[in-house]
């Protein structure tokens, strides 16, 4: 601004500063929107995953409690076969563990959804950066054009 001697050059400097500020604001808004969209997408995916895990854990606890109750009831009967009761209990616990293990596996769909959200965020940020660079180059070229007259 100190090199600007004419009114045209001073106006060009002000226009340059305004263009740079606008480009920065636009880029910041675009990046913030991309990050917010990414967080919303991942929060939704992870929230549904957490709900599924909580449900699987509750089912596991209920299955174990039912196996214990069945074993206690069987033991309370006269002439109960303890070996058969123990085997039935172990089988019920193993079945509950297998069901929990299956329910808690990370599915490829979750990874794919998060990857898609990451790619979308990355593309939006790149587009914002490219637009910012183009706006800065245009403002710089306009300023140089006024000063090189």
Short mmCIF file of C-alpha atoms in Angstrom, two decimals, residues 67-68 70-71 74 81-95:
data_model
loop_
_atom_site.label_atom_id
_atom_site.label_comp_id
_atom_site.label_asym_id
_atom_site.label_seq_id
_atom_site.Cartn_x
_atom_site.Cartn_y
_atom_site.Cartn_z
CA UNK A 67 -28.53 -70.17 31.03
CA UNK A 68 -27.77 -69.63 34.74
CA UNK A 70 -31.98 -72.91 33.63
CA UNK A 71 -28.95 -74.52 35.30
CA UNK A 74 -32.21 -78.12 36.72
CA UNK A 81 -27.58 -85.23 36.30
CA UNK A 82 -24.87 -82.66 37.07
CA UNK A 83 -22.76 -83.63 34.07
CA UNK A 84 -25.63 -83.07 31.65
CA UNK A 85 -26.56 -79.80 33.37
CA UNK A 86 -22.97 -78.56 33.16
CA UNK A 87 -22.74 -79.52 29.49
CA UNK A 88 -26.03 -77.78 28.72
CA UNK A 89 -24.83 -74.67 30.58
CA UNK A 90 -21.48 -74.66 28.75
CA UNK A 91 -23.23 -75.09 25.40
CA UNK A 92 -25.60 -72.21 26.18
CA UNK A 93 -22.69 -69.96 27.21
CA UNK A 94 -20.72 -70.89 24.08
CA UNK A 95 -23.75 -70.17 21.90
#
